[in-house]
Coordinates of C-alpha atoms in Angstrom, one line a residue:
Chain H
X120 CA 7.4 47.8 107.7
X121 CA 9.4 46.1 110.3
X122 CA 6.8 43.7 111.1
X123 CA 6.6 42.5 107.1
X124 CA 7.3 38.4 107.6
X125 CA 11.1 37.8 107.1
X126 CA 10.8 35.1 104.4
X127 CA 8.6 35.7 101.2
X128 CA 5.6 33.4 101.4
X129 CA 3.1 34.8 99.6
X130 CA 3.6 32.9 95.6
X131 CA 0.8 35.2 94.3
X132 CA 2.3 38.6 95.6
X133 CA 2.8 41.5 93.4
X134 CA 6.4 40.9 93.7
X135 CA 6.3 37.1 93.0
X136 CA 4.2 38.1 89.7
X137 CA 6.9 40.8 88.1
X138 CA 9.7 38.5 89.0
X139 CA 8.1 35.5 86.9
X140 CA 6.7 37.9 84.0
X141 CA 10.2 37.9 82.9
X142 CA 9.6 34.5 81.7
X143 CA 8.0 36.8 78.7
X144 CA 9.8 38.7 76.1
X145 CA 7.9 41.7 76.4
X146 CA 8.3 42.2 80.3
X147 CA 12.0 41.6 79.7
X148 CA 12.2 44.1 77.3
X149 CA 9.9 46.4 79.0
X150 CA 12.2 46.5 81.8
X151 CA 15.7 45.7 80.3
X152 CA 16.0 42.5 83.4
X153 CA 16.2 38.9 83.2
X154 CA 15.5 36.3 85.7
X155 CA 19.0 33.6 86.4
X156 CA 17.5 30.3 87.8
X157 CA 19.2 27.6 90.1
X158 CA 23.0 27.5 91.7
X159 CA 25.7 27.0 89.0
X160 CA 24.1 29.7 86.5
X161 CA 23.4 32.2 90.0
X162 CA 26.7 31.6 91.1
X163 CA 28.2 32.7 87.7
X164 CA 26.2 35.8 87.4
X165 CA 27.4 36.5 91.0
X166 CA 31.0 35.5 90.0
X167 CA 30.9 37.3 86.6
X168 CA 28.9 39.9 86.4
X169 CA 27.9 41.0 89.9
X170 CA 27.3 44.6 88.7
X171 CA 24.5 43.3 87.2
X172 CA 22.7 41.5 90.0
X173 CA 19.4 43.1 91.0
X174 CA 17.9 40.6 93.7
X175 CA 19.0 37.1 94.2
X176 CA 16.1 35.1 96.0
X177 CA 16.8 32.2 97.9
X178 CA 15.6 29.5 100.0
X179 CA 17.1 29.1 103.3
X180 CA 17.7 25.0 102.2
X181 CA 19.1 26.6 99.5
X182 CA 21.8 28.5 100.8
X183 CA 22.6 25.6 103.1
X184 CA 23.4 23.4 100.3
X185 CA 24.7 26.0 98.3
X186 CA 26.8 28.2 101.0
X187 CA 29.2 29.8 97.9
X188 CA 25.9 31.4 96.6
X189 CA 26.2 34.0 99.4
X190 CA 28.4 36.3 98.9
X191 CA 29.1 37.0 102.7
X192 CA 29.0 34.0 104.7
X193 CA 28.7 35.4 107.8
X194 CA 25.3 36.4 106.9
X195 CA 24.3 32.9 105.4
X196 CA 21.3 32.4 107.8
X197 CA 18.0 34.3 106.8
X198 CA 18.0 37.9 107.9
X199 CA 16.0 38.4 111.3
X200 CA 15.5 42.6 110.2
X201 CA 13.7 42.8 107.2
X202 CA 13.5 40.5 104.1
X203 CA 16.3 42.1 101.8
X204 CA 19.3 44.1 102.8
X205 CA 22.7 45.0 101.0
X206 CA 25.5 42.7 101.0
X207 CA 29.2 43.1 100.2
X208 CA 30.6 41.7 96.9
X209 CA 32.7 38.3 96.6
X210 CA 34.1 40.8 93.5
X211 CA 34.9 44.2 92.6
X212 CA 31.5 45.7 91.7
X213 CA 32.4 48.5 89.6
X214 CA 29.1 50.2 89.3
X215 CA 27.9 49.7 92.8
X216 CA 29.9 49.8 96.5
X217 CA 27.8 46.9 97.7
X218 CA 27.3 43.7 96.5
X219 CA 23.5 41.6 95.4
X220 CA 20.4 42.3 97.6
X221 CA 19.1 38.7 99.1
X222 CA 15.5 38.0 99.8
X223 CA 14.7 35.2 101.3
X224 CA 11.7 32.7 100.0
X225 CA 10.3 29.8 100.6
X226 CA 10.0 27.0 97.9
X227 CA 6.6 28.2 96.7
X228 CA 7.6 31.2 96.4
X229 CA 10.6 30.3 94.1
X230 CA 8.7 27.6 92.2
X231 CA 6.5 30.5 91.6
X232 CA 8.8 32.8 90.1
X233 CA 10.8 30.4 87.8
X234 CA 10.0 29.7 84.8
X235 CA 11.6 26.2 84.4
X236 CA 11.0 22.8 86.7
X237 CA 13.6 22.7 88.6
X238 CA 15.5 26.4 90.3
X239 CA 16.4 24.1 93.2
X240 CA 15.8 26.9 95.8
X241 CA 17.3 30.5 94.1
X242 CA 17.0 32.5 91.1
X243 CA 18.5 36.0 90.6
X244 CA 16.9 38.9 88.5
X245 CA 19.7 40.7 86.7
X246 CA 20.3 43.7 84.4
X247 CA 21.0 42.7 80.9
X248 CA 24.3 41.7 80.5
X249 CA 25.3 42.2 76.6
X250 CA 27.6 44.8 75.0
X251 CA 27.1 47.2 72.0
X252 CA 28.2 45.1 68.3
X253 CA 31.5 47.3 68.2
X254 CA 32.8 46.2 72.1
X255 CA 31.8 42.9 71.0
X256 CA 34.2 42.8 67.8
X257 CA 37.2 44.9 69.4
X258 CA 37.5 41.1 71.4
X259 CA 38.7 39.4 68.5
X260 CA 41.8 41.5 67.6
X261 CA 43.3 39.6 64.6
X262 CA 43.6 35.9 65.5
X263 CA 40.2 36.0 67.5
X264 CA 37.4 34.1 66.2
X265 CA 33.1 34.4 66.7
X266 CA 30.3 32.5 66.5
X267 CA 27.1 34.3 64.5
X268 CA 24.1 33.3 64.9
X269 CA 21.6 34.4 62.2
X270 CA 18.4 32.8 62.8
X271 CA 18.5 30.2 66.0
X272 CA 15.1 29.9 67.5
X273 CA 15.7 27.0 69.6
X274 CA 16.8 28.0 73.0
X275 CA 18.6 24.8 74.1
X276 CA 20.8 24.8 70.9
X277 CA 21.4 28.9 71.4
X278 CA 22.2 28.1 74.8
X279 CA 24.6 25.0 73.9
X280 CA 26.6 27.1 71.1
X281 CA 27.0 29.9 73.7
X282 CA 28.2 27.0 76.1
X283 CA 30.6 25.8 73.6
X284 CA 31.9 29.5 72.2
X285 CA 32.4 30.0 75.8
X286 CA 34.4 26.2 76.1
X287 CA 36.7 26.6 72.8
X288 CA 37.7 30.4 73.9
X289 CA 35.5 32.3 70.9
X290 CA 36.2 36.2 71.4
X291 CA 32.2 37.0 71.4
X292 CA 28.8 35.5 70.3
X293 CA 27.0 38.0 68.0
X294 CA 23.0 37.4 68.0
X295 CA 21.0 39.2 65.0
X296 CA 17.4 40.1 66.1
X297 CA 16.0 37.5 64.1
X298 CA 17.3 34.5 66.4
X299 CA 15.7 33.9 70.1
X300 CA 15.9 36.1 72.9
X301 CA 19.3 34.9 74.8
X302 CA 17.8 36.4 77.7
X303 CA 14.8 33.7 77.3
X304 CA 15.0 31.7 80.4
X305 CA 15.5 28.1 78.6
X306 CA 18.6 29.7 76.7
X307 CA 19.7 31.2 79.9
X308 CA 19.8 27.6 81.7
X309 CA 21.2 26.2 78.9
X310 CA 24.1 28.0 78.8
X311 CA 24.8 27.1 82.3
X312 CA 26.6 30.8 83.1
X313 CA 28.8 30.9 79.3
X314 CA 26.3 34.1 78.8
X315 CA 28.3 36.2 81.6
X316 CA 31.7 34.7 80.9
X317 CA 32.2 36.1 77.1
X318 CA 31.0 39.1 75.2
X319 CA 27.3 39.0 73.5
X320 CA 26.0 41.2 71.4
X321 CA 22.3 41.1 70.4
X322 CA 19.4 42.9 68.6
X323 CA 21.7 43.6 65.0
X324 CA 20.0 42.5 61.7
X325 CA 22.1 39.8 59.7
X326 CA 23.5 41.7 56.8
X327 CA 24.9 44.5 59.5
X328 CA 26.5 41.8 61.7
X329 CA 28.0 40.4 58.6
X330 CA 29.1 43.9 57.5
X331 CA 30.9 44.9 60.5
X332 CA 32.7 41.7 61.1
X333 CA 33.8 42.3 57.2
X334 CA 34.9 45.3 57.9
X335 CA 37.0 44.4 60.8
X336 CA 38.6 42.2 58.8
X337 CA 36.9 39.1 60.2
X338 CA 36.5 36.3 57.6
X339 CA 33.3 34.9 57.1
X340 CA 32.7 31.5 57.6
X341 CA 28.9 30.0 56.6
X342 CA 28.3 26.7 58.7
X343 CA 27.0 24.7 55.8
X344 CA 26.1 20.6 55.1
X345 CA 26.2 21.4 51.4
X346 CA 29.1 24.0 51.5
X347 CA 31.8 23.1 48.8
X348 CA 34.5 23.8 51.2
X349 CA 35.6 20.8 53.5
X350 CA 36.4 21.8 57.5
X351 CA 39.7 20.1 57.7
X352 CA 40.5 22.6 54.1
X353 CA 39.3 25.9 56.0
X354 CA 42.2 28.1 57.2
X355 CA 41.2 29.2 61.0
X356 CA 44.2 30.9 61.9
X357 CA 43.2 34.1 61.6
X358 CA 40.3 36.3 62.8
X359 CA 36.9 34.4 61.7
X360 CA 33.3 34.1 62.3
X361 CA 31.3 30.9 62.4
X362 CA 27.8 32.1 60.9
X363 CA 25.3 29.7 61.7
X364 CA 21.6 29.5 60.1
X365 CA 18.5 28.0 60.9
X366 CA 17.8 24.5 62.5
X367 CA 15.3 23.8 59.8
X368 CA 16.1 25.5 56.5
X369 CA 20.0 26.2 57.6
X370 CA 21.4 30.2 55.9
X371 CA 19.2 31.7 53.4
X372 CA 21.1 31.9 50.1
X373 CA 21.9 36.0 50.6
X374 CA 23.1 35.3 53.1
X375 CA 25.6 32.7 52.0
X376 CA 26.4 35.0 49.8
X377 CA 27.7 37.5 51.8
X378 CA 30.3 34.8 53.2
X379 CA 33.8 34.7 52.2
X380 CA 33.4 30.2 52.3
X381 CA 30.5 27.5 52.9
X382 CA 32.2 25.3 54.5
X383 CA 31.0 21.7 55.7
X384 CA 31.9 19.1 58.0
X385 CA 32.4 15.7 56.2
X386 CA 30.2 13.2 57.4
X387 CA 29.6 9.3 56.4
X388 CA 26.3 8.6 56.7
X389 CA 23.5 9.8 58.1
X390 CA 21.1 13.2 56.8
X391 CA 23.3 16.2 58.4
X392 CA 24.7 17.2 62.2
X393 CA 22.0 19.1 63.3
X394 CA 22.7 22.4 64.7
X395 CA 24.0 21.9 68.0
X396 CA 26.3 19.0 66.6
X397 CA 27.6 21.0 64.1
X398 CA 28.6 24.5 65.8
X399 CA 30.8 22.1 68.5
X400 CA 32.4 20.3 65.5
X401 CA 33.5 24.0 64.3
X402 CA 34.3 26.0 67.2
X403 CA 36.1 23.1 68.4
X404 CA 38.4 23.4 65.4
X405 CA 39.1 26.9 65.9
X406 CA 39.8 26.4 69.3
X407 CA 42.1 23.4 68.6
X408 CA 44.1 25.6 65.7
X409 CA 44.6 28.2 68.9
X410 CA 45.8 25.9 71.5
X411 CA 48.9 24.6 69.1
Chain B
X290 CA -16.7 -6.1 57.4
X291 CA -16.9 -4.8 53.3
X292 CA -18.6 -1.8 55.2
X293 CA -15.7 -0.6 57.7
X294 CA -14.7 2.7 56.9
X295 CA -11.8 3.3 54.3
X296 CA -10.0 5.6 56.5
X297 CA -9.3 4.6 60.3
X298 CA -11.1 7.5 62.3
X299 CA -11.7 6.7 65.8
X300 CA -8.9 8.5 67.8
X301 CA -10.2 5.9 70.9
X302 CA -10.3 2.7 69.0
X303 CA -8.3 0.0 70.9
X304 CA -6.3 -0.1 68.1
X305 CA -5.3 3.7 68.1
X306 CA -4.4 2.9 71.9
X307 CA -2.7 -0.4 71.5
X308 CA -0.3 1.7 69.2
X309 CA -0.2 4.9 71.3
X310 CA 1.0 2.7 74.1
X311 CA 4.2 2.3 72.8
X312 CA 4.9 5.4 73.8
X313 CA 5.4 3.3 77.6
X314 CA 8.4 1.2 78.0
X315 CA 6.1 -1.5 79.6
X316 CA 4.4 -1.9 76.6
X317 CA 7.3 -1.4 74.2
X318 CA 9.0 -4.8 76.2
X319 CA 6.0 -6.7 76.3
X320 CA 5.4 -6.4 72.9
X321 CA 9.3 -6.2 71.2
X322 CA 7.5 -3.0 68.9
X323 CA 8.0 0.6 69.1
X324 CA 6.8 3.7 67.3
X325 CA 8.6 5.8 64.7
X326 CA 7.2 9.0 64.2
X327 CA 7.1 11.7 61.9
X328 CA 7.9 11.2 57.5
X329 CA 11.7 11.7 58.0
X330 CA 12.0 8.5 60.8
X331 CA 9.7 7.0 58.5
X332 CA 11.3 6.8 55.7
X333 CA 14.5 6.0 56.8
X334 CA 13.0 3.0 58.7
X335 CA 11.4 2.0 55.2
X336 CA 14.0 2.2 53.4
X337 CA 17.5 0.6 55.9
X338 CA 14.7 -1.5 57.9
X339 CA 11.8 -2.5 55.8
X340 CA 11.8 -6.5 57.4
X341 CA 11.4 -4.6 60.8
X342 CA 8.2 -2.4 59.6
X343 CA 4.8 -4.1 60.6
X344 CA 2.6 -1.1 59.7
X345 CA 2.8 2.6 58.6
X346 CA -0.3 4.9 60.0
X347 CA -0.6 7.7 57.1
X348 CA -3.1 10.9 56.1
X349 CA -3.5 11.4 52.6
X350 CA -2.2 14.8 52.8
X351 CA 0.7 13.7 54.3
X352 CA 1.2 10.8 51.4
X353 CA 0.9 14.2 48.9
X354 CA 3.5 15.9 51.1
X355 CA 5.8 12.8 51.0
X356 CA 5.3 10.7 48.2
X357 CA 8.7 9.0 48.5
X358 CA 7.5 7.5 52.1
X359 CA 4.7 4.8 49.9
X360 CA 6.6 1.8 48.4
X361 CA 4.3 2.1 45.6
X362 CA 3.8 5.3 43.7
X363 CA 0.8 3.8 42.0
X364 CA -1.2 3.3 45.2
X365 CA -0.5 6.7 46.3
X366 CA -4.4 7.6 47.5
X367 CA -5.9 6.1 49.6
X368 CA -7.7 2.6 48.9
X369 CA -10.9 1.6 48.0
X370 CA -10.7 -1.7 49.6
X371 CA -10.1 -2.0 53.2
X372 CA -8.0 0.1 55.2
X373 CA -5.1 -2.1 55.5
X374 CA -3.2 -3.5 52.2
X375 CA -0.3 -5.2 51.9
X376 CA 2.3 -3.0 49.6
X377 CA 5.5 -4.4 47.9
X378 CA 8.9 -3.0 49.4
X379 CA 11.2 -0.7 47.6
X380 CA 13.8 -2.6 49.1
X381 CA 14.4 -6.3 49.4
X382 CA 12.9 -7.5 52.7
X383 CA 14.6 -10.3 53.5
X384 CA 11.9 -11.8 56.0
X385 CA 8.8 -11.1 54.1
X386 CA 7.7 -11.3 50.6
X387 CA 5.7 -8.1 50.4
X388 CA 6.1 -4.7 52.2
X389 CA 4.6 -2.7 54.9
X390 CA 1.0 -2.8 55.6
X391 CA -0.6 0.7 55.2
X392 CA -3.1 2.5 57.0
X393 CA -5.0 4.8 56.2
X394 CA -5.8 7.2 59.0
X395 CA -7.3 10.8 60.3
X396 CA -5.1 13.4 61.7
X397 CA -7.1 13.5 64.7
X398 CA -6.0 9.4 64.5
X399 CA -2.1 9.9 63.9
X400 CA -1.9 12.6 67.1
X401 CA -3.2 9.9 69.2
X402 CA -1.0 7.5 68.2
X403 CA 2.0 10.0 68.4
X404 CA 4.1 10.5 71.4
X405 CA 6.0 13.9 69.9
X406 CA 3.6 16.7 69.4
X407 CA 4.1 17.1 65.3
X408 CA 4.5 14.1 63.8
X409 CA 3.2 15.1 60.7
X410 CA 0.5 12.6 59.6
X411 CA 2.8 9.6 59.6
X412 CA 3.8 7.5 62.7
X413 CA 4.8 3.5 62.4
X414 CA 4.7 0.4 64.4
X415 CA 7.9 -1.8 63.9
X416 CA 9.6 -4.4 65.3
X417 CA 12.8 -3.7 67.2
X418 CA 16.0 -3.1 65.5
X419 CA 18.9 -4.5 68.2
X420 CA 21.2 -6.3 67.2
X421 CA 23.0 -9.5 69.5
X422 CA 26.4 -7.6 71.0
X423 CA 28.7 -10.5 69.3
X424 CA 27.1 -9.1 66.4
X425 CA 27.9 -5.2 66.9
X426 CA 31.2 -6.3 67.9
X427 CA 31.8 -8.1 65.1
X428 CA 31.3 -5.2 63.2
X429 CA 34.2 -3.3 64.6
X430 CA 37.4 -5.3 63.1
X431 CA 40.6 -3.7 63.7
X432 CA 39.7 -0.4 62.7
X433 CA 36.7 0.9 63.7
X434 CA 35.3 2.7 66.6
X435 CA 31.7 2.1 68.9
X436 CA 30.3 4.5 71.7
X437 CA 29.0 3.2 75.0
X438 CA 26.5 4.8 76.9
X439 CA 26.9 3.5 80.1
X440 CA 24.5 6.1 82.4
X441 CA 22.9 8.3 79.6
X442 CA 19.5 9.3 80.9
X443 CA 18.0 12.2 78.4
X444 CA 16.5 11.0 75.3
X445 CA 17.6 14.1 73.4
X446 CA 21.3 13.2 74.5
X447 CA 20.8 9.3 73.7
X448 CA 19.7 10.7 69.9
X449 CA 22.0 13.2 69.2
X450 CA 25.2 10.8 70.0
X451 CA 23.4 7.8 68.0
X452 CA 23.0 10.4 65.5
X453 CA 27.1 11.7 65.6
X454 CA 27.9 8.1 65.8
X455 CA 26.3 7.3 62.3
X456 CA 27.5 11.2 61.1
X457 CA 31.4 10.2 62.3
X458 CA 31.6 6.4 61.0
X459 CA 31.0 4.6 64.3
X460 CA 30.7 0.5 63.5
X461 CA 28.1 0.3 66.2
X462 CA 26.7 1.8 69.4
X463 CA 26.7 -0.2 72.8
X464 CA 23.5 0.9 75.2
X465 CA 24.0 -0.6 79.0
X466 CA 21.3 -1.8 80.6
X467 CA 21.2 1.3 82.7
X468 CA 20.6 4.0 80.3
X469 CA 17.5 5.1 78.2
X470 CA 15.4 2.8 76.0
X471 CA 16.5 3.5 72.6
X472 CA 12.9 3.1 71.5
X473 CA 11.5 6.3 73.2
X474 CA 10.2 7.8 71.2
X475 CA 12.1 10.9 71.7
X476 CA 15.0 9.1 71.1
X477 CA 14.0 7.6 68.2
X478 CA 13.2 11.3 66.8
X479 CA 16.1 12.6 67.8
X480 CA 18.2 9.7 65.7
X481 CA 16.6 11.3 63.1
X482 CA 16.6 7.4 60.9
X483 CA 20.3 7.1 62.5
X484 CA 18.6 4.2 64.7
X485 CA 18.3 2.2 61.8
X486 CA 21.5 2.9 59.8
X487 CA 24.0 1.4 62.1
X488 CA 24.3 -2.0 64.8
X489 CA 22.7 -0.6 67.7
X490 CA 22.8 -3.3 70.8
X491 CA 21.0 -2.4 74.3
X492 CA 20.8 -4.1 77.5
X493 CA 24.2 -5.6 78.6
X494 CA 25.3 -4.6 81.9
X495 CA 28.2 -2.2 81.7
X496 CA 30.8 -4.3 83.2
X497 CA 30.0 -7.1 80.7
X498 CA 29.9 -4.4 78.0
X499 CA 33.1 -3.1 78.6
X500 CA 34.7 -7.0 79.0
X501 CA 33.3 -7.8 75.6
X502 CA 35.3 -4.8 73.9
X503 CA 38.5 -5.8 75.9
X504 CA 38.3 -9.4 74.6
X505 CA 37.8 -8.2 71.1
X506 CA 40.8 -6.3 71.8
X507 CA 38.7 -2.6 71.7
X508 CA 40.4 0.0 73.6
X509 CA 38.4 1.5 76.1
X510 CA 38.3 5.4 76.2
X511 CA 36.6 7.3 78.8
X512 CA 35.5 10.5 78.2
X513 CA 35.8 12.2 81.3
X514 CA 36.3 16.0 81.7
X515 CA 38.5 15.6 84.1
X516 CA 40.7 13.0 82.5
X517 CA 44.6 13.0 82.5
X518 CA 45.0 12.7 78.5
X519 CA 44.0 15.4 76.4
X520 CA 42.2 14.4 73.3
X521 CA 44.8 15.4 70.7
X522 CA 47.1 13.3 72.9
X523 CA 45.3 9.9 72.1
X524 CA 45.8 7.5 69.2
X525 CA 42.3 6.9 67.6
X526 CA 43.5 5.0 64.8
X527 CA 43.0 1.6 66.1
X528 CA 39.5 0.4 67.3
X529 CA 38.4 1.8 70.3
X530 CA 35.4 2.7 72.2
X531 CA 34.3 6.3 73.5
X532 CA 32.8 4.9 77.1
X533 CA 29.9 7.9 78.0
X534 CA 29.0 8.6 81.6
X535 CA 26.0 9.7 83.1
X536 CA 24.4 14.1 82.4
X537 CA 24.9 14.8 85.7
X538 CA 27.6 12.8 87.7
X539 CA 29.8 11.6 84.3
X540 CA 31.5 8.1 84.9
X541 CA 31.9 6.0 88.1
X542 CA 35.1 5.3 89.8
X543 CA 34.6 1.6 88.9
X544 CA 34.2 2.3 85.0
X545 CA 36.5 4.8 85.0
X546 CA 39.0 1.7 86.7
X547 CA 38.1 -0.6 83.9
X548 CA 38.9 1.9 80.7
X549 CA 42.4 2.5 79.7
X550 CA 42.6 6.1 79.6
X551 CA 40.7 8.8 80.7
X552 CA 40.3 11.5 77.9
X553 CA 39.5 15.6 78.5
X554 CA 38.6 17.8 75.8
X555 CA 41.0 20.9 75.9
X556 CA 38.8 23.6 77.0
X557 CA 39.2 27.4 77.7
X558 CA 36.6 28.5 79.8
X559 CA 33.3 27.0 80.7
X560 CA 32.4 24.4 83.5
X561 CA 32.5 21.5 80.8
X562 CA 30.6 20.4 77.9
X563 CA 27.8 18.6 78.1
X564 CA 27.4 15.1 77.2
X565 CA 26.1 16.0 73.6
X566 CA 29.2 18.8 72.7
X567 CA 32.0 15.9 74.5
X568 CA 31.0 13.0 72.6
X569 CA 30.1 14.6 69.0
X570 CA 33.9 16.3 69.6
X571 CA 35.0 12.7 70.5
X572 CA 33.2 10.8 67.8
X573 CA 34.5 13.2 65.1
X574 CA 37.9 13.0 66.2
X575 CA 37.7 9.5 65.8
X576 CA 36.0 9.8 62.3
X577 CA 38.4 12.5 61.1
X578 CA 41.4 10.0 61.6
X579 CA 39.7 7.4 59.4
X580 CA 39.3 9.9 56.7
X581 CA 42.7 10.7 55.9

């Protein structure tokens, strides 16, 4: 073993192959991991959840240009020993007394294992990083506030509410099992590291999200273009939750239902904000009633 | 020619290529046409652009599915005549005296035109829709509010604040010279018919831009993350411009120099909003004023 090469060259090795089948759903949730491509989003997994860091491979280019990736800069030239070895934290790492394992690749090698364009020289794989639904709702106390999101299958726009939950200081992001997979790569990228900065819960079906945020005392607040209550009317002072439907179709009526108020976002002209647009325009507003 | 084929077929007839082409910029410039795809662009194109519209590619099915998108319900099938027909307008087309030319076509025919993958058996060639900048200006007044994309480089981006601008009120949006053609496609899809609903001018250089709004007396607000004034902080009830950098490196120094103040949205967390969250936050700040 201590003549392996010290850089991973080989794009079609065993290892390469796992690390890029958790492009896929079903090797994700076969194996409870995720893969975290290029610098900003490495560098908040590292920052944010570094118990959760299983591998972070790297180019040596890579590390140059990105030097803060590593958590121990003394070690920020590849390894001459073999081609991964423990590293001290940057962070407390509660679970673990050492920080990520580092193997270093070449581009190929990288290319090969991510599942967008552009990793620019590192992804990570990571343990899954949400919490159970109850840990999730305990963050909003009684003036927090939440984004739902019922049925979102487009990754950019889960990835850009997460971003901006994360930006106007929501308590959690809840994610029934009917919306994508936030641990799908594209949704990972486009939260740009908001998924380990805030509280996610996933996997819980619509009518028990709504349920235990109505329980809580959370008021329910449907995301709505044809919802009879205007946004500058709504009352966000207290504990809320923004529940968000489909791109296409928007909330199924039983689901509307089940809100306490429809509320919509008035407009001028054009057809509606589409979903992305919309979620900002809200969480912003709770945000803003916060910061007063 | 009483024995051409009712139906255009041929998905590598020059003219299926001659209109797929303006999918390229090249031809797009050469030719002062672009393509709208899909029934929703469609129809708002017919309907607040019908003198601009030089022919509408159509499947039967999709005239069944969209019945509103033909001029003239009585011609609804398609024609026994040739496969082009003149149609009246529903609107009053103040260049022509008839309406858009229909084609018949295959689906096989309308997927080769298309850019997008799905644009659902209807795509159109029209003429393009830019207004003079005295003329965008103009519609401004005293009151009023534009955007200017200075350095905006994703089409997705480009659409969505066209399409927050039209959502929020804007009188017009101002595209420099340096940022993406309007008329790709994917911009045009992503307007979602919000191209066609407001002044749209393109191709000033951004110093000239930014000039013309000073003269007209236009305040010039950049939105910069990093900007001293806080958005709450700023007085949006006379006209102004929201000045949009560039995805990845925002404003430069020199346009930041020229603007007046230098806006941040108040965040909590996150690196910073993307270009799409900042300027629909922006836009309907600047649209909520006007509505009280």
């Amino acid at each position: 073993m201590t003549d392996r090469p010290l850089v991973l060259s080989n794009p079609r090795s065993e290892r390469v192959r796992q690390v890029a089948a958790l492009g896929r759903r079903a090797a994700r949730e076969r194996s409870g991991r995720f893969l975290v491509e290029g610098p900003q989003a490495v560098r908040e997994l590292l920052r944010y959840a570094p118990e959760a860091v299983e591998q972070v491979y790297l180019t040596e280019a890579a590390a140059h240009r990105h030097p803060g990736l590593l958590p121990d800069r003394g070690h920020a030239s590849p390894p001459t020993g073999d081609t991964v070895r423990p590293r001290p934290a940057t962070r407390p790492a509660p679970d673990r007394g050492h920080g990520p394992r580092l193997a270093w690749c070449t581009e190929q090698v990288i290319s090969a294992m991510a599942d967008t364009g552009a990793p620019q020289g590192v992804v990570a794989v990571a343990q899954k990083v949400d919490v159970p639904l109850a840990q999730a709702l305990d963050a909003v106390g009684v003036a927090g506030f939440v984004v739902v999101l019922t049925h979102v299958r487009d990754p950019g726009n889960a990835g850009t509410v997460l971003r901006g939950a994360d930006a106007f200081g929501a308590s959690a992001v809840l994610v029934s099992d009917a919306s994508v997979d936030v641990y799908n790569p594209k949704v990972v990228r486009a939260t740009v590291g908001s998924l380990f900065h805030l509280p996610v819960s996933v996997g819980t079906p619509v009518p028990e999200l709504l349920r235990a945020c109505r329980e809580r005392g959370i008021r329910l607040l449907a995301a709505d273009g044809a919802g009879g209550t205007a946004l500058p009317d709504v009352d966000l002072a207290g504990a809320h939750a923004w529940v968000m439907g489909n791109e296409a179709w928007g909330l199924e009526p039983e689901v509307l239902a089940l809100c306490d108020a429809a509320v919509s976002i008035p407009i001028q002209r054009a057809e509606s904000l589409n979903l992305a647009m919309a979620a900002t325009v809200c969480l912003h507003a709770s945000g803003s009633v916060r910061e007063q």
